[in-house]
Coordinates of C-alpha atoms and ligand atoms in Angstrom, one line a residue:
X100 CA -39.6 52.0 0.5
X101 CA -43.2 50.7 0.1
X102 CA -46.6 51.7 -0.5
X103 CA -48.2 52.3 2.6
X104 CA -52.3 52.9 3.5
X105 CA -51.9 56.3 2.3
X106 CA -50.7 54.7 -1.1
X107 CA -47.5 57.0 -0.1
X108 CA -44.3 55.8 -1.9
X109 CA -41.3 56.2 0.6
X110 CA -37.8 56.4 -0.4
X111 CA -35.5 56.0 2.6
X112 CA -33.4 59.0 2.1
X113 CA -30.4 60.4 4.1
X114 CA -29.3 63.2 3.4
X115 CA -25.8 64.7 3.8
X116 CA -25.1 66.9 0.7
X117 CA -28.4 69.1 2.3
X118 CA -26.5 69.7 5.4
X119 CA -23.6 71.1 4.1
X120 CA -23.4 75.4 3.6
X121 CA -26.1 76.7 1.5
X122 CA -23.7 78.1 -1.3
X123 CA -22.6 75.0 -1.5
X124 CA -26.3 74.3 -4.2
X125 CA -29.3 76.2 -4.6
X126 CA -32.3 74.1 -3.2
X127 CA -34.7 74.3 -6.3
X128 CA -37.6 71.8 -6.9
X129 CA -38.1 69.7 -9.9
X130 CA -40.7 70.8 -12.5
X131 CA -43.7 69.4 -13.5
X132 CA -43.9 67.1 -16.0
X133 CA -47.2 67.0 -17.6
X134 CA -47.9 62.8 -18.4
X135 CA -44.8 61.2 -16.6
X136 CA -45.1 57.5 -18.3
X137 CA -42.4 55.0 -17.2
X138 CA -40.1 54.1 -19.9
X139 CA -38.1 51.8 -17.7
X140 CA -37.5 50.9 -14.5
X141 CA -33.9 49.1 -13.3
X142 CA -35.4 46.5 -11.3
X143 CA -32.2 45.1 -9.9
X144 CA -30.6 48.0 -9.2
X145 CA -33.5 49.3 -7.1
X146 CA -33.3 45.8 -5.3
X147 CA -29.9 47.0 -4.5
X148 CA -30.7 50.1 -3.5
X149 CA -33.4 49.1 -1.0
X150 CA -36.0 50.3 -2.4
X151 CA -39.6 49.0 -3.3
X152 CA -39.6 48.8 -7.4
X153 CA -43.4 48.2 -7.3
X154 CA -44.0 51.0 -5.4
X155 CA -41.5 53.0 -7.7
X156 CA -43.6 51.8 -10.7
X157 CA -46.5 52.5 -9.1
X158 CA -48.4 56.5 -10.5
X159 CA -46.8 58.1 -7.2
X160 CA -43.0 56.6 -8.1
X161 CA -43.2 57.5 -11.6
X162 CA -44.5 61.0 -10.5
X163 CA -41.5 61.6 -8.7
X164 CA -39.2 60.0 -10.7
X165 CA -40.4 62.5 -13.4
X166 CA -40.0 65.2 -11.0
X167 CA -43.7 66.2 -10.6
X168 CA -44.0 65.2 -6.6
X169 CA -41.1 65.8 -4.1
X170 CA -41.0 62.5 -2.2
X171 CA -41.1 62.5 1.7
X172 CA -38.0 63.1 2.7
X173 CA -36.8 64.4 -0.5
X174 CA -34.6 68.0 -0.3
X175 CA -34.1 68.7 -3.9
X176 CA -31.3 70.9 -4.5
X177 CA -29.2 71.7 -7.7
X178 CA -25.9 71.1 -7.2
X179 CA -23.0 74.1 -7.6
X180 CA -20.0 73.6 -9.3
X181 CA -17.1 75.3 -12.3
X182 CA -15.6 73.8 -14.7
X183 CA -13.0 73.8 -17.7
X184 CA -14.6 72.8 -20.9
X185 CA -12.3 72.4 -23.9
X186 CA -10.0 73.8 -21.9
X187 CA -12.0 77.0 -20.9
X188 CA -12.5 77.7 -17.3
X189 CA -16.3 78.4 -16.8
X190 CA -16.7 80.1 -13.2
X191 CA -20.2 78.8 -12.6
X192 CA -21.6 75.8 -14.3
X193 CA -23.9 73.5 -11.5
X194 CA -26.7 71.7 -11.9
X195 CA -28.4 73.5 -15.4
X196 CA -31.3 71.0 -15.5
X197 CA -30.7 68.1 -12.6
X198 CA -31.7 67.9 -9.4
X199 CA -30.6 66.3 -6.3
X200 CA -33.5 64.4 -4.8
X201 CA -31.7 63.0 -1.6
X202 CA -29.5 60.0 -0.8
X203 CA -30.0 56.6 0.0
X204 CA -28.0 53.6 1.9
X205 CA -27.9 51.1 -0.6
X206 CA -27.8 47.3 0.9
X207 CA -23.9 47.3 0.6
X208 CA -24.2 49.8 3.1
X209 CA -22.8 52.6 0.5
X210 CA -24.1 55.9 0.5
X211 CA -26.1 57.1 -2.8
X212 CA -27.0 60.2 -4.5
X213 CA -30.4 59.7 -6.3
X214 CA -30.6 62.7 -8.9
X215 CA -32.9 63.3 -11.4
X216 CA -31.9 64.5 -15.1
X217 CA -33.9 66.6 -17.5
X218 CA -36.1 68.0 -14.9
X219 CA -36.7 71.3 -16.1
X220 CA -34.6 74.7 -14.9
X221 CA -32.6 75.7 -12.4
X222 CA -30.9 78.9 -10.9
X223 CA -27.8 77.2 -12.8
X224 CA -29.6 76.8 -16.2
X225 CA -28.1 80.1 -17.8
X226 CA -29.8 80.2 -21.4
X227 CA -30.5 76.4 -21.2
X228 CA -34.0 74.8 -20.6
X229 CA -33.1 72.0 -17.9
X230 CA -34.7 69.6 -19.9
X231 CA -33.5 66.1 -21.7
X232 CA -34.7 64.8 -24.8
X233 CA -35.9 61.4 -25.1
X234 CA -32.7 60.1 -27.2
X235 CA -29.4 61.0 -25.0
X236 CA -31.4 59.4 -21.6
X237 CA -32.2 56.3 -23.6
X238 CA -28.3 56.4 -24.9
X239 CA -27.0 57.3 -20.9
X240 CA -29.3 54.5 -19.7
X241 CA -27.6 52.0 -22.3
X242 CA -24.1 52.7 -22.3
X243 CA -24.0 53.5 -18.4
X244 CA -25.5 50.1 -17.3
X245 CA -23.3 48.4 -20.0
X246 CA -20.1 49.9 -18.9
X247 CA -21.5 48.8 -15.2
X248 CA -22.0 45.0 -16.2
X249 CA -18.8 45.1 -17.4
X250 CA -17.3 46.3 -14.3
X251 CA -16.3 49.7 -14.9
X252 CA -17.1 52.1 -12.4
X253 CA -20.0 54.7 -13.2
X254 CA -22.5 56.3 -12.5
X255 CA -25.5 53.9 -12.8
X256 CA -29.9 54.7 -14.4
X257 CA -32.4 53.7 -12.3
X258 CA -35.2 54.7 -14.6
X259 CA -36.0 56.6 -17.6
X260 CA -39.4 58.1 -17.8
X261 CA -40.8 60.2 -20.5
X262 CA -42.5 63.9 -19.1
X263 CA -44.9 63.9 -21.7
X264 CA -43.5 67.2 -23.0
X265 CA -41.5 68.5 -25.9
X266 CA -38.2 69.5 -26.1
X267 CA -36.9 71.9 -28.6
X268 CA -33.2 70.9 -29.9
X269 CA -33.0 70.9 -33.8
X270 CA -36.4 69.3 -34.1
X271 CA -39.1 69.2 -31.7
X272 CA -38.4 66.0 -29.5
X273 CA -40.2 64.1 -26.9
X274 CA -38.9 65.0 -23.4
X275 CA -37.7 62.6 -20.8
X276 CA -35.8 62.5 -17.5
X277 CA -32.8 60.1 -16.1
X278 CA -32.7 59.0 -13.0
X279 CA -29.3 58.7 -12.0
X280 CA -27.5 57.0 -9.4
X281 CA -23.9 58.1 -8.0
X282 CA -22.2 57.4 -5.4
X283 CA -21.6 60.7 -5.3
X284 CA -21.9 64.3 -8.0
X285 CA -18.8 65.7 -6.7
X286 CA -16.5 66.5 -9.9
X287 CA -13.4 68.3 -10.2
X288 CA -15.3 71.3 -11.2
X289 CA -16.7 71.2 -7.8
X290 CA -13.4 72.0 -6.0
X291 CA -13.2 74.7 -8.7
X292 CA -16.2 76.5 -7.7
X293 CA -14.6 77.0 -4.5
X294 CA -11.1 78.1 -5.6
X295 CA -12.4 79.9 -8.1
X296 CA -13.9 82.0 -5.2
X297 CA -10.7 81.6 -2.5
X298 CA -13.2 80.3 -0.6
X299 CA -10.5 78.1 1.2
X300 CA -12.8 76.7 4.0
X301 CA -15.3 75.8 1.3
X302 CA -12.8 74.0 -0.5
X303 CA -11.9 72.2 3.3
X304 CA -15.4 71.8 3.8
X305 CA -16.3 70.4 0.4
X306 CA -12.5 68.2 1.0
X307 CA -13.5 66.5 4.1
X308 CA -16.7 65.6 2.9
X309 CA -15.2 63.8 0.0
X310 CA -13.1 62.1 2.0
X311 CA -15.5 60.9 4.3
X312 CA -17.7 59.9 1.8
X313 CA -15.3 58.5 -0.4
X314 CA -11.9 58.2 0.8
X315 CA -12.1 57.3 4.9
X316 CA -8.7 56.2 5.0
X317 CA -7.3 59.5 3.9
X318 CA -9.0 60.9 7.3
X319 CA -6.6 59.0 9.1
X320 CA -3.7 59.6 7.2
X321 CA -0.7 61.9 8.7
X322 CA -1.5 64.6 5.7
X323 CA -4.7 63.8 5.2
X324 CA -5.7 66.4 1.8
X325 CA -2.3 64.5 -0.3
X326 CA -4.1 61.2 0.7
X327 CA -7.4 62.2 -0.8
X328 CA -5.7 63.6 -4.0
X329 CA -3.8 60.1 -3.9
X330 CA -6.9 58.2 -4.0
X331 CA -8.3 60.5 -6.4
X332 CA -5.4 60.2 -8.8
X333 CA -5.3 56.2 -8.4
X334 CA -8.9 55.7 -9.2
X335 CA -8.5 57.6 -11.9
X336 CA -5.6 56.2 -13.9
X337 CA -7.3 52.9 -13.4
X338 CA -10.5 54.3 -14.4
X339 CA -9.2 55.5 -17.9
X340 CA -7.0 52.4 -18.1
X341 CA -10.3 50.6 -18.0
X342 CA -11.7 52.8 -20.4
X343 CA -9.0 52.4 -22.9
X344 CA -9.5 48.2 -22.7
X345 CA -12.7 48.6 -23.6
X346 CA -12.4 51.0 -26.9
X347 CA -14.0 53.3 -24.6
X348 CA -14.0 57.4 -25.4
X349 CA -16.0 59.5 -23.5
X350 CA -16.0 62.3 -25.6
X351 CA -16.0 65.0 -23.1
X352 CA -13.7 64.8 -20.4
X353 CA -14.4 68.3 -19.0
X354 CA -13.5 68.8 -15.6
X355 CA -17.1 69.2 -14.5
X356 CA -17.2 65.6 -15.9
X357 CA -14.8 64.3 -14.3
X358 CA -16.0 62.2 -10.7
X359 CA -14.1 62.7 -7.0
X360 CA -15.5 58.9 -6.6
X361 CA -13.5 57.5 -9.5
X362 CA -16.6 56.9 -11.8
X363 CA -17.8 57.2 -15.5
X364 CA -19.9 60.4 -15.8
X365 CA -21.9 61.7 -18.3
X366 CA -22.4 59.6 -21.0
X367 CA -23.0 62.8 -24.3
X368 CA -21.0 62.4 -26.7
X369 CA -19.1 58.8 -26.2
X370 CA -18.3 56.2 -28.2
X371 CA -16.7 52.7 -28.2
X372 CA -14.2 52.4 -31.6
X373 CA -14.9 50.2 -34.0
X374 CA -12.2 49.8 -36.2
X375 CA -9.2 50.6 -34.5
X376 CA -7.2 53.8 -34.7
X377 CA -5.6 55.3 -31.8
X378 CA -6.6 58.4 -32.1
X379 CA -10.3 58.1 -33.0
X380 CA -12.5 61.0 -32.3
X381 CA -16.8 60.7 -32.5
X382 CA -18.1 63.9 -30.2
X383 CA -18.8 66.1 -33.5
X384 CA -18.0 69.4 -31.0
X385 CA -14.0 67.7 -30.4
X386 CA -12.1 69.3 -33.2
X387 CA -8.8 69.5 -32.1
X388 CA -9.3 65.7 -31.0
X389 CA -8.6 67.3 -27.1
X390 CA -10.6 63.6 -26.0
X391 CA -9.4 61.6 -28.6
X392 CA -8.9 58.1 -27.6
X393 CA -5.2 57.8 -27.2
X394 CA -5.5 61.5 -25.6
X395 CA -7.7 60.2 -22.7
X396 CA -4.9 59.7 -19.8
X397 CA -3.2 63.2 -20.9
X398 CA -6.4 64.8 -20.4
X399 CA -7.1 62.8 -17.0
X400 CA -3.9 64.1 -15.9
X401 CA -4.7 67.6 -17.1
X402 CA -8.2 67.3 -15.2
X403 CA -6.2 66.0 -12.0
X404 CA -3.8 69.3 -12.2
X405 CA -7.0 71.0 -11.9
X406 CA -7.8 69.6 -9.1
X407 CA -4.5 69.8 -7.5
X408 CA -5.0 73.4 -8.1
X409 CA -7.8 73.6 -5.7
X410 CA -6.0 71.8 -3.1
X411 CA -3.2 73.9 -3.1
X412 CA -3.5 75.9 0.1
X413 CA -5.0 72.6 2.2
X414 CA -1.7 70.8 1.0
X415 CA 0.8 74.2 1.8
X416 CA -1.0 74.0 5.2
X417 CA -0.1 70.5 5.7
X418 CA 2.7 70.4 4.7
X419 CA 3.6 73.7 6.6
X420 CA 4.9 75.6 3.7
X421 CA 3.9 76.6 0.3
X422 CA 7.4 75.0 -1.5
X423 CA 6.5 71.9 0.3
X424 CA 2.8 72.0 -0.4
X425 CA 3.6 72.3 -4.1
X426 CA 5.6 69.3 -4.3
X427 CA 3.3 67.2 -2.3
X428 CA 0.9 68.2 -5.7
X429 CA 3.5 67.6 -8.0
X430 CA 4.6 64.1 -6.5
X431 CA 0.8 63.1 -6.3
X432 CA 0.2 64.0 -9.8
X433 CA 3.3 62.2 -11.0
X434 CA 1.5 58.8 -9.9
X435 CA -1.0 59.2 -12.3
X436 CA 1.3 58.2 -15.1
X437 CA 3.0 55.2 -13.5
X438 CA -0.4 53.9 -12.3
X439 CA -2.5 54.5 -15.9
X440 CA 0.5 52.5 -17.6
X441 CA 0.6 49.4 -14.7
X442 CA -3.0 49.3 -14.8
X443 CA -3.6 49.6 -18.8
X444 CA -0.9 46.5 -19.2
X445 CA -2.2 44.5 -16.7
X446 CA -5.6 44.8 -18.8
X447 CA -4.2 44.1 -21.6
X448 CA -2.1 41.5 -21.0
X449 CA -5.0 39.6 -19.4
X450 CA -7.1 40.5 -23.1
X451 CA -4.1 38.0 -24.9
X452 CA -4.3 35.9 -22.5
X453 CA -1.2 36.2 -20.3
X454 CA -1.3 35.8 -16.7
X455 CA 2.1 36.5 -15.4
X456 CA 4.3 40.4 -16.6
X457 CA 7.5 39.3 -18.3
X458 CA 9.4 42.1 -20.3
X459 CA 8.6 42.5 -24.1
X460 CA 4.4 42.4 -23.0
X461 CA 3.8 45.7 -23.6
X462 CA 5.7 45.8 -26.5
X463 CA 3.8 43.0 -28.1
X464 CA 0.7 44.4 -27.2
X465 CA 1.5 47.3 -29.1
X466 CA 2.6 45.6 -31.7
X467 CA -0.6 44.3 -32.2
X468 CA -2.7 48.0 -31.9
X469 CA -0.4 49.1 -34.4
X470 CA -1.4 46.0 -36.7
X471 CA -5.0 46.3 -36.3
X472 CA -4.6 50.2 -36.7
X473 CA -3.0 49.6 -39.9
X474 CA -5.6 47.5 -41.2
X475 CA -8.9 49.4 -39.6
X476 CA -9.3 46.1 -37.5
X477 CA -12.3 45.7 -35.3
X478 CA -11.1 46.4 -31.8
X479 CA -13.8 44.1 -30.1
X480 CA -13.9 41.5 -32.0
X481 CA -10.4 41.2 -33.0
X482 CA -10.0 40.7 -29.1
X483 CA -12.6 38.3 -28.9
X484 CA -11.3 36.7 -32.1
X485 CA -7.8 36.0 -30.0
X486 CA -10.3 33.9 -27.4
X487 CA -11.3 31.3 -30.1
X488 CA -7.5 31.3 -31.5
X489 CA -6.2 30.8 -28.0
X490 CA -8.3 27.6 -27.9
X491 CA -7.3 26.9 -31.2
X492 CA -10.9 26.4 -32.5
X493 CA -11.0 29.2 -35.2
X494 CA -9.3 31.6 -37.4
X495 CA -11.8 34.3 -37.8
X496 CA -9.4 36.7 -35.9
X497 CA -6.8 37.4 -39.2
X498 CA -10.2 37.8 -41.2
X499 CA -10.3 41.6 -38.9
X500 CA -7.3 42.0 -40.7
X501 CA -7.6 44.7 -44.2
X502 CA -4.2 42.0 -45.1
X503 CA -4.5 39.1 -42.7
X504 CA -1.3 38.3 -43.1
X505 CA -0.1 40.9 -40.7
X506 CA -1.5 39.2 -38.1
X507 CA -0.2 36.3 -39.4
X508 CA 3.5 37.4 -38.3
X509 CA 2.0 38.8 -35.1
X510 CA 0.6 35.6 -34.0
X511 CA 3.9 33.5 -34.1
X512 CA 5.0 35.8 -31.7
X513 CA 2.1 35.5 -29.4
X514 CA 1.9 31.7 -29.4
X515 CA 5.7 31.8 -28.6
X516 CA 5.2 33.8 -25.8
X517 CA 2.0 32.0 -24.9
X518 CA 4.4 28.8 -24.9
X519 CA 6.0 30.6 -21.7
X520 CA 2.8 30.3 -19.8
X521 CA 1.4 26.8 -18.4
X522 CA -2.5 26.9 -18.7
X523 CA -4.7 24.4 -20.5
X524 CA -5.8 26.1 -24.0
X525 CA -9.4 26.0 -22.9
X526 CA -9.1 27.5 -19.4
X527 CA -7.0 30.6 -21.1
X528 CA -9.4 30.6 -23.4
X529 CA -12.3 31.0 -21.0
X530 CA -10.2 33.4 -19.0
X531 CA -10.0 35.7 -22.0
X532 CA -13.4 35.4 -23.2
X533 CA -14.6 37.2 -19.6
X534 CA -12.4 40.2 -20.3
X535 CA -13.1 40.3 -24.0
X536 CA -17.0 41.1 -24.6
X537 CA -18.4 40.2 -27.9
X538 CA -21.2 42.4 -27.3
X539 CA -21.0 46.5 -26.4
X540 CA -23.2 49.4 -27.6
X541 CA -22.2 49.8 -31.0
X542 CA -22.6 53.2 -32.1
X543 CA -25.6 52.6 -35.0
X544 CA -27.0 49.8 -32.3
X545 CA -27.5 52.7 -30.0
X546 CA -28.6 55.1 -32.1
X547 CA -31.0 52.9 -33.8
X548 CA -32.8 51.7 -30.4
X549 CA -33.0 55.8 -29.8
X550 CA -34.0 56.0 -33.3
X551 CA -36.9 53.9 -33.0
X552 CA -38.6 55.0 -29.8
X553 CA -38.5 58.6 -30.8
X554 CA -39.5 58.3 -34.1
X555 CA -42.0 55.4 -34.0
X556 CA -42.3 55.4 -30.0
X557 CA -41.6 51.8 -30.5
X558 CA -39.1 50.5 -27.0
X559 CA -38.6 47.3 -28.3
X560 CA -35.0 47.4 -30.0
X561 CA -34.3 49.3 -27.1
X562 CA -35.0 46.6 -24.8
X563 CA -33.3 44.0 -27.0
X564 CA -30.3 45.6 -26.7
X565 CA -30.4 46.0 -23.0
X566 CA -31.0 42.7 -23.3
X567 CA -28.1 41.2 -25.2
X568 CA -26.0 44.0 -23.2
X569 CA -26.8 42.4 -20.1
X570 CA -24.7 39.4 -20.7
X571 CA -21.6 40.4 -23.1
X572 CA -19.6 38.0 -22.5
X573 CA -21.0 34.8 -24.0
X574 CA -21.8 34.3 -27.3
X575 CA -25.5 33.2 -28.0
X576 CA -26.8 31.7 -31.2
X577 CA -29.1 34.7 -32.7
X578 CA -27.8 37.1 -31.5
X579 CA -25.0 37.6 -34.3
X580 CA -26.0 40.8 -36.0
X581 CA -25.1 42.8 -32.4
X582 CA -21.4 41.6 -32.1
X583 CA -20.7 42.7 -35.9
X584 CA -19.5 46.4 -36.8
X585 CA -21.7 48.6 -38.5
X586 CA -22.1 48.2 -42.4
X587 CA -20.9 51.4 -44.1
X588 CA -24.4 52.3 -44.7
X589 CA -25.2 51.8 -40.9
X590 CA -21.9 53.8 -39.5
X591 CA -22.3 56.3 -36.8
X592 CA -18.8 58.3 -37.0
X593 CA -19.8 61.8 -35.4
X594 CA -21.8 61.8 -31.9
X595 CA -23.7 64.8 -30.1
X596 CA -24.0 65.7 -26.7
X597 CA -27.8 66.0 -27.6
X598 CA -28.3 68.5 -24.6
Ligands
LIG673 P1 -22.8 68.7 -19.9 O1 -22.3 69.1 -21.3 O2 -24.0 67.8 -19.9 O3 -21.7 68.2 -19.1 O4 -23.3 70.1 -19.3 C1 -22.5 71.2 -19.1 C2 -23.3 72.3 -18.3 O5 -24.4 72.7 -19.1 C3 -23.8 71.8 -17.0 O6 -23.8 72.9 -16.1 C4 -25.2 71.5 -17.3 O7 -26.1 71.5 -16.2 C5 -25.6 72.5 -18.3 N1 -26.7 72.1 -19.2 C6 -26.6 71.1 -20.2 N2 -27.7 71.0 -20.8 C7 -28.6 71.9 -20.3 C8 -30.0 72.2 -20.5 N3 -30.7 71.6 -21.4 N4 -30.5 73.2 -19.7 C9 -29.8 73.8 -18.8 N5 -28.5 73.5 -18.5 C10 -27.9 72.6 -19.3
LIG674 MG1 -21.7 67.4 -17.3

């Protein structure tokens, strides 16, 4: 992209999701925004992208990255798609108040879906207004780029820009629009839409452009639709492994939420857990605790059903019968299980510091969840606390402990097993510390960055915490009050989808 004579900013787009059958989306344009202002621009990840950040900072860039100019090239479209939510099947759902801008060949030579959030209606917007208040993009932009540093697959911001106009929630709020990168927007609720319908050759349609865009292998495989659900179901098992490391719950794992590519996807509701309990809940609209942390892979596998589902007659086709079809589902889904359990223990072994899988891992591993749950111990830093015990220079890890002497008992079993491994204490120790952050988006960090710029339209805490965010895995003199848990006073314990 650059600025050319014209002072025309150019985005390279190519666009495939455009060429597909028009009920596929409803090509809609975004809405002007009256006084687009950048808020922020992700410099690098425009870098990777391709494209020209000065010119995407330029009035023209931030024009259309508030939606107010349709860039050359651009073919806006709102995206169709279904979706259960809480469990209830929602026939049409689609893009309510984003907008497909195009896509884009990043420098890794992967294709990307640049899409805009919060700009303004669609012909999927039912009684909503398509817009996005100030606080939930500032909180998406945090969280998704911190989950990305820390190598979790997701959707990633480009840019956050405010529109200059008010958005009507609970209070009047100042509006703003995400732009968000994907390597794709194809959900699970996407493939609904379509069976929802029997469309059948939409659903083969909408499968083999997955696959091409996501899974090429499966296009050469002997049954090609069981592959694709394969990949789907192993990228996601590691995905909510990952998750689950991290203290990660997304709050909302509706099946319109839930990515073809394998990636995070909208970041409402979600929290990471501070003190420990497995079954933690935050989104203030889960009351049954449907996405509670420990309920994350039984509600992946639930979404993966879903999708299944959809599949159905593309597998019985395959597979040349509809007995035959439904097992190839039903042995695809069963991986989903094995593969969320290998991948979580891998993690976690790693997090203690073991390299090599002997028996008793996982069963010391939850020996130790069950310690920290019992004494409301802070998942983070309990993990990073092991680091410094591992190289034996501190004790601060038992202080996470409500009785410390529980992990007291814990640890002589972890140092014997520890005993099993040869590694110098200080090269475990700097293994462990680049699994274990000390620094992630604490709930009352994030909402006090959001806090500040819509209440005092003052950025600066929220750049700090990008900041310290950008580099959570060594500790830097300063920087303490981030890597501590919120003071009662300061604790965030219910979370909104803010839409
Ligand atoms: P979400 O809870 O963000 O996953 O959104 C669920 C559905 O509601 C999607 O179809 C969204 O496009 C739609 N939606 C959410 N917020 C709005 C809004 N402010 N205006 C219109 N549609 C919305
Ligand atoms: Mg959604």
């Amino acid at each position: 992209m650059s600025v050319s004579e014209q002072g025309k900013v150019r985005l390279p787009f190519d666009n495939s999701y455009a060429r597909l059958p028009e009920r596929f989306y409803a090509r809609v344009a975004p809405s002007i925004a009256p006084a687009p202002a950048l808020i922020k621009l992700n410099v690098q990840l425009a870098a990777a992208l391709g494209l020209d950040a000065e010119a995407l900072a330029s009035p023209e860039g931030v024009a259309i990255l508030a939606g107010s100019r349709v860039g050359e090239g651009s073919e806006p479209l709102a995206m169709a798609y279904a979706g259960h939510q809480f469990g209830n099947f929602v026939r049409q759902l689609g893009d309510g108040r984003a907008n497909l801008l195009g896509e884009v060949i990043g420098l890794d030579g992967v294709r990307y879906d640049i899409q805009l959030k919060g700009s303004g209606r669609t012909p999927f917007s039912r009684n909503g207004d398509g817009r996005a208040a100030l606080g939930p993009v500032l909180r998406e932009y945090i969280v998704s780029e911190a989950m990305a540093t820390m190598g979790v697959p997701t959707t990633r911001s480009l840019a956050a820009v405010a529109t200059g106009q008010a958005v009507f929630r609970e209070n009047v709020l100042p509006g703003a629009v995400l732009t968000r990168v994907a390597t794709s927007h194809l959900r699970v609720g996407t493939f609904q839409y379509f069976f929802a319908q029997r469309d059948v050759e939409g659903t083969r349609t909408l499968a083999d452009y997955a696959i091409a865009r996501h899974y090429p292998e499966a296009a050469h495989a002997q049954r090609r639709y069981r592959a694709f659900l394969d990949g789907v179901v192993a990228r996601q098992a590691r995905l909510v492994a990952q998750w689950m490391q991290l203290g990660f719950i997304h709050g909302v794992m509706n099946t319109d939420n839930t990515s073809i590519s394998g990636e995070t996807i909208d970041y409402g509701p979600c929290a990471f857990i501070e003190a420990y309990h497995s079954r933690t809940v935050f989104s203030s609209i889960d009351h049954q605790g449907r996405y509670s942390n420990s309920n994350q892979p039984h509600a992946m596998h639930w979404n993966l059903a879903r999708l299944a589902e959809t599949l159905l007659p593309l597998l019985m086709e395959e597979e040349g019968g509809d007995e035959a079809g439904l097992a190839s589902a039903y042995a695809a889904l069963e991986q989903f299980g094995v593969q969320f359990e290998a991948a979580l223990n891998e993690g976690m072994r790693k997090k203690i510091g073991l390299a090599a899988e002997r028996e008793g891992d996982t069963a010391l591993v939850e020996d130790l969840l069950n310690r920290m749950e019992e004494n409301r111990a802070d998942f983070t830093l309990t993990f990073r606390g092991l680091c410094s015990a591992a190289a034996g220079t501190g004790d601060d890890v038992r202080k996470m402990f409500a009785d410390p002497a529980a992990f007291d008992t814990w640890e002589v079993a972890w140092r014997a097993r520890l005993a099993q491994e040869e590694m110098p204490s200080e090269e475990r120790a700097a293994r462990m510390r680049r699994t274990n952050p000390v620094y992630i988006p604490r709930n009352h960090l994030v909402e006090a960055a959001l806090r500040s710029a819509t209440d005092d339209k003052d950025f600066q805490p929220f750049e700090d915490l990008l900041a310290v965010l950008a580099n959570p895995y060594e500790e830097r003199a300063g920087l303490e009050r981030y890597a501590l848990p919120a003071r009662p006073e300061e604790y965030v314990s219910k979370t909104f989808c803010g839409t």
